[in-house]
Tab-separated table of C-alpha atoms and ligand atoms in Angstrom:
chain	number	residue	atom	x	y	z
A	1	MET	CA	1.646	4.068	-5.949
A	2	ALA	CA	2.277	0.899	-3.920
A	3	GLY	CA	5.272	0.646	-1.599
A	4	ILE	CA	7.225	-1.543	0.793
A	5	TYR	CA	8.242	-0.330	4.245
A	6	ILE	CA	11.056	-2.168	6.046
A	7	HIS	CA	11.388	-1.535	9.752
A	8	ILE	CA	14.960	-1.638	11.073
A	9	PRO	CA	14.492	-1.550	14.855
A	10	PHE	CA	18.120	-1.086	15.899
A	11	CYS	CA	19.547	1.971	17.649
A	12	LYS	CA	23.024	2.388	19.124
A	13	SER	CA	21.462	4.173	22.074
A	14	ARG	CA	17.969	5.407	22.957
A	15	CYS	CA	17.039	9.092	22.649
A	16	ILE	CA	15.167	10.431	25.665
A	17	TYR	CA	12.119	11.674	23.753
A	18	CYS	CA	11.514	8.634	21.574
A	19	ASP	CA	8.735	6.086	22.044
A	20	PHE	CA	9.292	4.116	18.797
A	21	TYR	CA	9.995	0.440	19.127
A	22	SER	CA	13.721	-0.274	18.823
A	23	THR	CA	16.436	-2.340	20.449
A	24	THR	CA	20.111	-1.772	21.191
A	25	ARG	CA	20.873	-5.517	20.587
A	26	LEU	CA	22.963	-4.799	17.513
A	27	GLN	CA	24.278	-8.388	17.457
A	28	ASP	CA	20.856	-9.496	16.093
A	29	ARG	CA	21.197	-7.518	12.851
A	30	GLU	CA	22.477	-10.317	10.602
A	31	GLU	CA	19.753	-12.745	11.711
A	32	TYR	CA	17.128	-10.024	11.415
A	33	VAL	CA	18.078	-9.288	7.803
A	34	ARG	CA	17.707	-12.986	6.980
A	35	CYS	CA	14.218	-12.865	8.522
A	36	ILE	CA	13.291	-9.852	6.387
A	37	GLU	CA	14.335	-11.835	3.312
A	38	LEU	CA	12.201	-14.782	4.439
A	39	GLU	CA	9.239	-12.558	5.175
A	40	THR	CA	9.556	-10.912	1.753
A	41	ALA	CA	9.375	-14.283	0.031
A	42	LEU	CA	6.448	-15.420	2.207
A	43	ARG	CA	4.358	-12.332	1.684
A	44	ALA	CA	5.187	-11.334	-1.889
A	45	PRO	CA	2.443	-13.417	-3.619
A	46	ALA	CA	-0.382	-11.948	-1.511
A	47	PHE	CA	0.959	-8.416	-1.855
A	48	ALA	CA	1.377	-8.810	-5.620
A	49	GLN	CA	-2.290	-9.811	-5.744
A	50	GLN	CA	-3.342	-6.820	-3.629
A	51	MET	CA	-1.455	-4.465	-5.954
A	52	ALA	CA	-3.012	-6.135	-9.002
A	53	ASN	CA	-6.497	-5.712	-7.459
A	54	LYS	CA	-5.872	-1.968	-7.318
A	55	GLY	CA	-4.181	-1.836	-10.736
A	56	ASP	CA	-1.046	-0.766	-8.895
A	57	ILE	CA	2.611	-1.725	-9.125
A	58	LEU	CA	5.529	-1.550	-6.663
A	59	LYS	CA	7.104	1.900	-6.971
A	60	THR	CA	8.713	2.770	-3.641
A	61	VAL	CA	10.786	1.127	-0.912
A	62	TYR	CA	11.431	2.776	2.438
A	63	PHE	CA	13.892	1.696	5.140
A	64	GLY	CA	12.651	3.269	8.382
A	65	GLY	CA	13.486	2.817	12.022
A	66	GLY	CA	14.960	2.687	14.495
A	67	THR	CA	18.152	3.501	12.678
A	68	PRO	CA	18.420	1.831	9.251
A	69	SER	CA	21.943	3.251	8.866
A	70	MET	CA	22.954	0.707	11.537
A	71	LEU	CA	22.781	-1.825	8.682
A	72	CYS	CA	25.837	-2.255	6.508
A	73	GLU	CA	25.644	-1.772	2.741
A	74	ARG	CA	25.581	-5.557	2.185
A	75	HIS	CA	22.475	-5.907	4.376
A	76	VAL	CA	20.685	-3.225	2.371
A	77	ASP	CA	21.793	-4.829	-0.887
A	78	ASP	CA	20.558	-8.260	0.286
A	79	ILE	CA	17.130	-6.934	1.254
A	80	LEU	CA	16.703	-5.059	-2.029
A	81	TYR	CA	17.803	-8.157	-3.945
A	82	SER	CA	15.181	-10.254	-2.155
A	83	ILE	CA	12.493	-7.679	-3.013
A	84	ARG	CA	13.491	-7.484	-6.666
A	85	SER	CA	13.580	-11.245	-7.001
A	86	SER	CA	10.216	-11.749	-5.239
A	87	PHE	CA	8.196	-9.468	-7.536
A	88	TYR	CA	8.014	-10.026	-11.289
A	89	HIS	CA	6.807	-6.557	-12.194
A	90	THR	CA	8.119	-3.490	-10.441
A	91	GLN	CA	8.746	0.104	-11.426
A	92	ILE	CA	10.726	1.119	-8.367
A	93	GLN	CA	11.388	4.851	-8.561
A	94	GLU	CA	12.267	5.818	-5.012
A	95	ILE	CA	14.272	3.892	-2.404
A	96	THR	CA	14.676	5.839	0.821
A	97	LEU	CA	16.884	5.054	3.775
A	98	GLU	CA	16.639	6.896	7.086
A	99	ALA	CA	20.074	7.563	8.518
A	100	ASN	CA	21.720	8.987	11.577
A	101	PRO	CA	24.269	11.634	10.508
A	102	GLY	CA	26.908	10.128	12.810
A	103	ASP	CA	26.846	6.754	11.023
A	104	LEU	CA	27.800	7.902	7.546
A	105	SER	CA	31.289	7.788	6.077
A	106	GLU	CA	31.748	8.689	2.435
A	107	ASP	CA	32.512	5.038	1.645
A	108	LYS	CA	29.343	3.864	3.342
A	109	LEU	CA	27.274	6.449	1.473
A	110	ARG	CA	28.776	5.337	-1.827
A	111	GLY	CA	27.997	1.717	-0.945
A	112	LEU	CA	24.381	2.597	-0.122
A	113	ARG	CA	24.033	4.496	-3.399
A	114	GLU	CA	25.443	1.512	-5.292
A	115	ALA	CA	23.017	-0.807	-3.490
A	116	GLY	CA	20.185	1.279	-4.972
A	117	ILE	CA	19.295	3.830	-2.289
A	118	ASN	CA	18.409	7.031	-4.165
A	119	ARG	CA	16.847	9.080	-1.368
A	120	LEU	CA	18.457	9.740	1.992
A	121	SER	CA	16.450	10.915	4.988
A	122	LEU	CA	18.803	12.282	7.629
A	123	GLY	CA	17.683	12.495	11.257
A	124	VAL	CA	19.376	15.846	11.837
A	125	GLN	CA	16.792	17.244	14.338
A	126	SER	CA	18.963	20.318	14.980
A	127	PHE	CA	22.358	21.725	14.052
A	128	GLN	CA	22.777	23.137	17.593
A	129	ASP	CA	25.033	21.019	19.793
A	130	THR	CA	23.371	22.112	23.048
A	131	LEU	CA	19.950	21.012	21.783
A	132	LEU	CA	21.229	17.751	20.323
A	133	HIS	CA	22.918	16.995	23.612
A	134	ARG	CA	19.719	17.799	25.520
A	135	LEU	CA	17.842	15.287	23.327
A	136	SER	CA	20.644	12.735	23.873
A	137	ARG	CA	21.235	12.446	20.146
A	138	ARG	CA	24.524	10.765	19.215
A	139	HIS	CA	25.649	13.258	16.567
A	140	ASN	CA	26.587	16.932	16.674
A	141	GLY	CA	25.853	19.829	14.319
A	142	ALA	CA	29.159	19.575	12.460
A	143	GLU	CA	28.544	15.867	11.760
A	144	ALA	CA	25.076	16.659	10.414
A	145	ILE	CA	26.525	19.225	7.976
A	146	ALA	CA	29.325	16.848	6.998
A	147	ALA	CA	26.796	14.045	6.369
A	148	VAL	CA	24.789	16.148	3.892
A	149	LYS	CA	27.958	17.210	2.072
A	150	ALA	CA	29.313	13.650	1.981
A	151	ALA	CA	25.970	12.385	0.645
A	152	ARG	CA	26.169	14.894	-2.215
A	153	LYS	CA	29.703	13.750	-3.001
A	154	ALA	CA	28.520	10.145	-3.011
A	155	GLY	CA	25.934	11.028	-5.659
A	156	PHE	CA	22.704	11.540	-3.678
A	157	GLU	CA	20.495	14.031	-5.520
A	158	ASN	CA	17.499	13.652	-3.227
A	159	ILE	CA	18.240	14.450	0.414
A	160	SER	CA	15.722	15.052	3.146
A	161	ILE	CA	16.473	16.226	6.663
A	162	ASP	CA	14.325	15.955	9.780
A	163	LEU	CA	14.230	18.983	12.073
A	164	MET	CA	12.553	19.399	15.461
A	165	TYR	CA	11.185	22.509	17.109
A	166	GLY	CA	9.454	23.206	20.410
A	167	LEU	CA	12.483	21.763	22.219
A	168	PRO	CA	13.078	22.629	25.892
A	169	GLU	CA	14.684	26.086	26.138
A	170	GLN	CA	15.023	26.358	22.349
A	171	THR	CA	15.153	30.000	21.231
A	172	MET	CA	13.895	31.573	18.038
A	173	ALA	CA	17.493	32.498	17.182
A	174	GLN	CA	18.539	28.831	17.408
A	175	TRP	CA	15.603	27.806	15.233
A	176	MET	CA	16.428	30.480	12.635
A	177	ALA	CA	20.013	29.220	12.561
A	178	ASP	CA	18.730	25.672	11.887
A	179	ILE	CA	16.488	26.875	9.067
A	180	GLU	CA	19.276	28.940	7.514
A	181	GLN	CA	21.623	25.987	7.697
A	182	ALA	CA	19.077	23.723	5.978
A	183	ILE	CA	18.650	26.297	3.203
A	184	GLN	CA	22.392	26.725	2.820
A	185	LEU	CA	22.820	22.977	2.457
A	186	ASP	CA	20.283	23.154	-0.383
A	187	VAL	CA	18.434	19.988	0.633
A	188	GLU	CA	15.465	18.922	-1.484
A	189	HIS	CA	13.131	18.021	1.371
A	190	VAL	CA	12.554	18.965	5.009
A	191	SER	CA	10.346	17.197	7.555
A	192	ALA	CA	9.758	19.268	10.689
A	193	TYR	CA	8.106	18.016	13.852
A	194	CYS	CA	7.140	19.783	17.026
A	195	LEU	CA	8.460	17.867	20.023
A	196	THR	CA	5.811	15.897	21.857
A	197	TYR	CA	6.311	14.586	25.361
A	198	GLU	CA	5.317	10.932	24.941
A	199	GLU	CA	4.239	9.148	28.091
A	200	GLY	CA	6.740	6.552	29.275
A	201	THR	CA	9.795	8.293	27.825
A	202	PRO	CA	12.622	9.658	30.012
A	203	LEU	CA	11.830	13.156	28.715
A	204	TYR	CA	8.230	12.816	29.878
A	205	ARG	CA	9.431	11.871	33.351
A	206	MET	CA	11.755	14.896	33.347
A	207	LEU	CA	8.765	17.063	32.487
A	208	GLN	CA	6.758	15.553	35.339
A	209	LYS	CA	9.603	16.250	37.777
A	210	GLY	CA	9.910	19.843	36.539
A	211	GLU	CA	13.427	19.286	35.190
A	212	VAL	CA	12.362	20.572	31.755
A	213	SER	CA	9.412	22.672	30.702
A	214	GLU	CA	7.318	22.777	27.549
A	215	LEU	CA	7.981	25.628	25.183
A	216	ASP	CA	5.274	28.253	24.983
A	217	GLU	CA	2.631	27.330	22.362
A	218	GLU	CA	2.729	30.777	20.815
A	219	LEU	CA	6.485	30.483	20.259
A	220	CYS	CA	6.037	27.010	18.718
A	221	ASN	CA	3.463	28.433	16.307
A	222	ARG	CA	5.833	31.240	15.364
A	223	MET	CA	8.590	28.683	14.783
A	224	GLN	CA	6.328	26.755	12.427
A	225	ASP	CA	5.341	29.937	10.564
A	226	THR	CA	8.949	31.071	10.248
A	227	LEU	CA	9.977	27.695	8.873
A	228	GLU	CA	7.214	27.764	6.291
A	229	GLU	CA	7.988	31.354	5.227
A	230	GLU	CA	11.749	30.891	4.986
A	231	LEU	CA	11.595	27.570	3.161
A	232	GLU	CA	8.953	28.860	0.769
A	233	LYS	CA	11.166	31.850	-0.105
A	234	ASN	CA	13.762	29.304	-1.138
A	235	GLY	CA	11.466	27.142	-3.248
A	236	ILE	CA	10.800	24.479	-0.598
A	237	LYS	CA	7.024	24.382	-0.276
A	238	ARG	CA	4.834	22.808	2.343
A	239	TYR	CA	2.850	19.894	0.899
A	240	GLU	CA	1.783	18.172	4.109
A	241	ILE	CA	1.413	19.386	7.666
A	242	SER	CA	4.996	18.354	8.563
A	243	ASN	CA	6.632	18.084	5.141
A	244	TYR	CA	8.228	20.569	2.738
A	245	ALA	CA	9.844	19.924	-0.632
A	246	LYS	CA	11.204	21.471	-3.783
A	247	ASP	CA	8.992	20.817	-6.810
A	248	GLY	CA	9.165	17.176	-7.821
A	249	TYR	CA	10.780	16.049	-4.557
A	250	GLN	CA	7.702	15.281	-2.450
A	251	SER	CA	8.104	11.870	-0.798
A	252	LYS	CA	6.486	9.381	-3.157
A	253	HIS	CA	6.424	6.697	-0.473
A	254	ASN	CA	4.600	8.802	2.110
A	255	GLY	CA	2.251	10.023	-0.601
A	256	SER	CA	1.000	6.426	-0.915
A	257	TYR	CA	-0.060	6.420	2.747
A	258	TRP	CA	-2.132	9.554	2.190
A	259	THR	CA	-3.913	8.259	-0.889
A	260	GLY	CA	-4.897	4.778	0.310
A	261	ALA	CA	-2.489	2.773	-1.868
A	262	PRO	CA	-1.504	-0.739	-0.708
A	263	TYR	CA	1.738	-1.065	1.220
A	264	LEU	CA	3.646	-3.987	2.641
A	265	GLY	CA	5.348	-3.555	6.019
A	266	LEU	CA	8.240	-5.944	6.704
A	267	GLY	CA	9.983	-6.461	10.049
A	268	ALA	CA	9.115	-6.183	13.736
A	269	GLY	CA	6.342	-3.683	14.398
A	270	ALA	CA	5.775	-2.915	10.691
A	271	HIS	CA	2.223	-2.248	9.478
A	272	SER	CA	0.707	-3.239	6.137
A	273	TYR	CA	-2.446	-2.234	4.282
A	274	ASP	CA	-4.093	-4.110	1.417
A	275	GLY	CA	-5.471	-0.954	-0.192
A	276	ALA	CA	-9.017	-1.974	0.749
A	277	TYR	CA	-10.252	-3.275	4.103
A	278	ARG	CA	-7.402	-5.087	5.822
A	279	ARG	CA	-4.642	-3.721	7.997
A	280	GLN	CA	-1.984	-6.087	9.369
A	281	TRP	CA	0.980	-5.666	11.652
A	282	ASN	CA	3.905	-7.626	13.046
A	283	PRO	CA	4.579	-7.771	16.801
A	284	ASP	CA	6.660	-5.008	18.358
A	285	ASP	CA	9.111	-7.625	19.583
A	286	ILE	CA	12.130	-8.610	17.555
A	287	GLY	CA	12.521	-12.010	19.325
A	288	ALA	CA	8.907	-13.055	18.717
A	289	TYR	CA	9.074	-11.745	15.149
A	290	MET	CA	12.237	-13.676	14.251
A	291	ALA	CA	11.164	-16.933	15.956
A	292	THR	CA	7.869	-17.018	14.043
A	293	ILE	CA	9.382	-16.152	10.672
A	294	GLN	CA	12.129	-18.762	11.134
A	295	ASN	CA	9.373	-21.350	11.622
A	296	GLY	CA	7.996	-20.411	8.221
A	297	GLN	CA	4.982	-18.665	9.800
A	298	LEU	CA	3.824	-15.074	9.631
A	299	PRO	CA	3.448	-13.362	13.016
A	300	LEU	CA	0.748	-11.075	11.632
A	301	GLU	CA	-2.117	-9.586	13.546
A	302	GLU	CA	-4.964	-8.156	11.555
A	303	GLU	CA	-7.933	-5.854	11.716
A	304	VAL	CA	-10.711	-5.425	9.215
A	305	LEU	CA	-11.530	-1.804	8.581
A	306	SER	CA	-15.156	-0.744	8.590
A	307	GLU	CA	-16.536	1.847	6.168
A	308	VAL	CA	-16.423	4.320	9.085
A	309	ASP	CA	-12.712	3.563	9.696
A	310	ARG	CA	-11.957	4.106	6.017
A	311	TYR	CA	-13.902	7.355	5.928
A	312	ASN	CA	-12.192	8.680	9.077
A	313	GLU	CA	-8.774	7.773	7.791
A	314	ALA	CA	-9.348	9.438	4.413
A	315	VAL	CA	-10.519	12.637	6.161
A	316	MET	CA	-7.645	12.681	8.632
A	317	LEU	CA	-4.870	11.959	6.137
A	318	GLY	CA	-6.379	14.141	3.406
A	319	LEU	CA	-6.686	17.210	5.604
A	320	ARG	CA	-3.026	16.931	6.591
A	321	THR	CA	-2.001	17.493	2.966
A	322	ARG	CA	-1.766	20.819	1.146
A	323	GLU	CA	-4.036	19.417	-1.554
A	324	GLY	CA	-6.735	18.537	0.969
A	325	ILE	CA	-9.495	15.947	0.796
A	326	HIS	CA	-10.754	15.018	-2.609
A	327	LEU	CA	-14.550	14.987	-2.427
A	328	ASN	CA	-14.808	12.674	-5.441
A	329	ARG	CA	-13.260	9.889	-3.378
A	330	PHE	CA	-16.337	9.810	-1.101
A	331	SER	CA	-19.863	8.493	-1.499
A	332	GLU	CA	-22.657	10.996	-2.101
A	333	ALA	CA	-23.804	10.750	1.555
A	334	ASP	CA	-20.260	11.233	2.893
A	335	ARG	CA	-19.651	14.186	0.589
A	336	LEU	CA	-22.787	15.804	1.933
A	337	MET	CA	-21.677	15.178	5.507
A	338	ILE	CA	-18.229	16.681	4.836
A	339	LEU	CA	-19.766	19.769	3.246
A	340	THR	CA	-22.246	20.214	6.107
A	341	GLU	CA	-19.625	19.796	8.832
A	342	SER	CA	-17.174	22.041	6.943
A	343	ALA	CA	-19.608	24.930	6.533
A	344	SER	CA	-18.704	26.855	9.693
A	345	PHE	CA	-14.953	26.301	9.169
A	346	LEU	CA	-15.309	27.526	5.577
A	347	ARG	CA	-17.134	30.643	6.788
A	348	GLU	CA	-14.451	31.354	9.380
A	349	GLY	CA	-11.652	30.972	6.826
A	350	LEU	CA	-10.220	27.866	8.505
A	351	LEU	CA	-11.022	25.643	5.528
A	352	GLU	CA	-11.217	26.548	1.862
A	353	GLN	CA	-12.813	24.779	-1.071
A	354	ALA	CA	-11.303	24.717	-4.533
A	355	ASP	CA	-12.982	22.585	-7.180
A	356	GLU	CA	-13.472	19.169	-5.661
A	357	TYR	CA	-10.990	19.690	-2.822
A	358	ILE	CA	-11.452	20.923	0.739
A	359	ARG	CA	-8.279	21.918	2.511
A	360	ALA	CA	-7.104	23.669	5.662
A	361	THR	CA	-6.031	27.293	5.323
A	362	HIS	CA	-2.965	28.566	7.141
A	363	ALA	CA	-5.154	29.532	10.120
A	364	GLY	CA	-6.886	26.151	9.916
A	365	THR	CA	-3.642	24.209	10.313
A	366	ARG	CA	-3.378	25.719	13.818
A	367	ILE	CA	-6.483	23.838	14.929
A	368	LEU	CA	-6.273	20.955	12.494
A	369	ASN	CA	-7.032	18.321	15.118
A	370	ILE	CA	-10.258	20.088	16.073
A	371	ILE	CA	-11.331	20.330	12.422
A	372	ILE	CA	-10.484	16.701	11.756
A	373	GLU	CA	-12.436	15.599	14.815
A	374	ALA	CA	-15.471	17.615	13.697
A	375	LEU	CA	-15.443	16.020	10.257
A	376	MET	CA	-14.939	12.472	11.493
A	377	LYS	CA	-17.819	10.042	12.074
B	1	SF4	S1	17.692	7.048	16.915
B	1	SF4	FE1	15.557	7.465	16.272
B	1	SF4	S2	14.430	5.557	16.678
B	1	SF4	FE2	16.404	5.424	17.798
B	1	SF4	S3	15.921	6.139	19.858
B	1	SF4	FE3	16.674	7.924	18.705
B	1	SF4	S4	14.813	8.877	17.839
B	1	SF4	FE4	14.254	6.810	18.503
């Protein structure tokens, strides 16, 4: 299932834990959207060919960031128009837009729905004001709840929320309240991430100075277990290490990344994959990106993946999913290697094999990185 990712690198302000590329130069948005349109036209023929080589067709579009909800409805409409008019054959089923809860009025949501967005991914992170404030998020808990309700009113039937756990001084009671709130809001999809202290971020410096401390690992594990149990009881099942969904609401776009489908990444810092051996990416610099595109050039950098790279990636991404790695996707020699390296994990109940799949058990997800490393070349 081939897809297009559009990176919208604008944020009203920077959150202290974030190391994604983004800029607060909101005045560049209009020009940036024009560059995305130009890039779409420039790259569509090659991407159409890559999809054809894999017998694939464009099925998903994803606006990620940054904060895509910093775009107005017209910007989103323009970008989608340029995609639709650059590809002759598409079967677009899912168009996702990541949004900050504080940016969404009912009118804006209706405009986004009319532009074609049919899946909303809300960066809620928490419903607790103290925690949101600690992370320097712009919204509060009440705005997050209001955003989900307004999205429903505007006609969104596929809503995902992002939650974070392992936050400084976060208690189990606060986490339970977040889970209960998510369930009450009856969202179709939840992505949950444990906070990581990324080097170079203000939060990392606070950690170094002892101004915040990391949450106990045991408590983080319990938070993850509780989330899984509570969501599962309510029909929202884990299908990837960080993702949970009701039946039929798994992210189609992210699913393409895990199965090696081709994807086209548009915008500063966006990555693309041809579905075979080539990975390309645009510079993490909006000025350099726009100047090159406006000259009719592509600012792409590229790497050619070796067989070892492809093997490692398939193992890593496959083991993150509930389904696991599909042995039929590997050569005979690689299958043998996977089975040999998996043997001790299978014996210890950290991996399990079902038909042609090898997947991590609940206990295995605790040490997933160690398992992945052992199975990689
Ligand atoms: S809004 Fe998102 S992308 Fe922007 S700084 Fe905060 S976490 Fe990072």
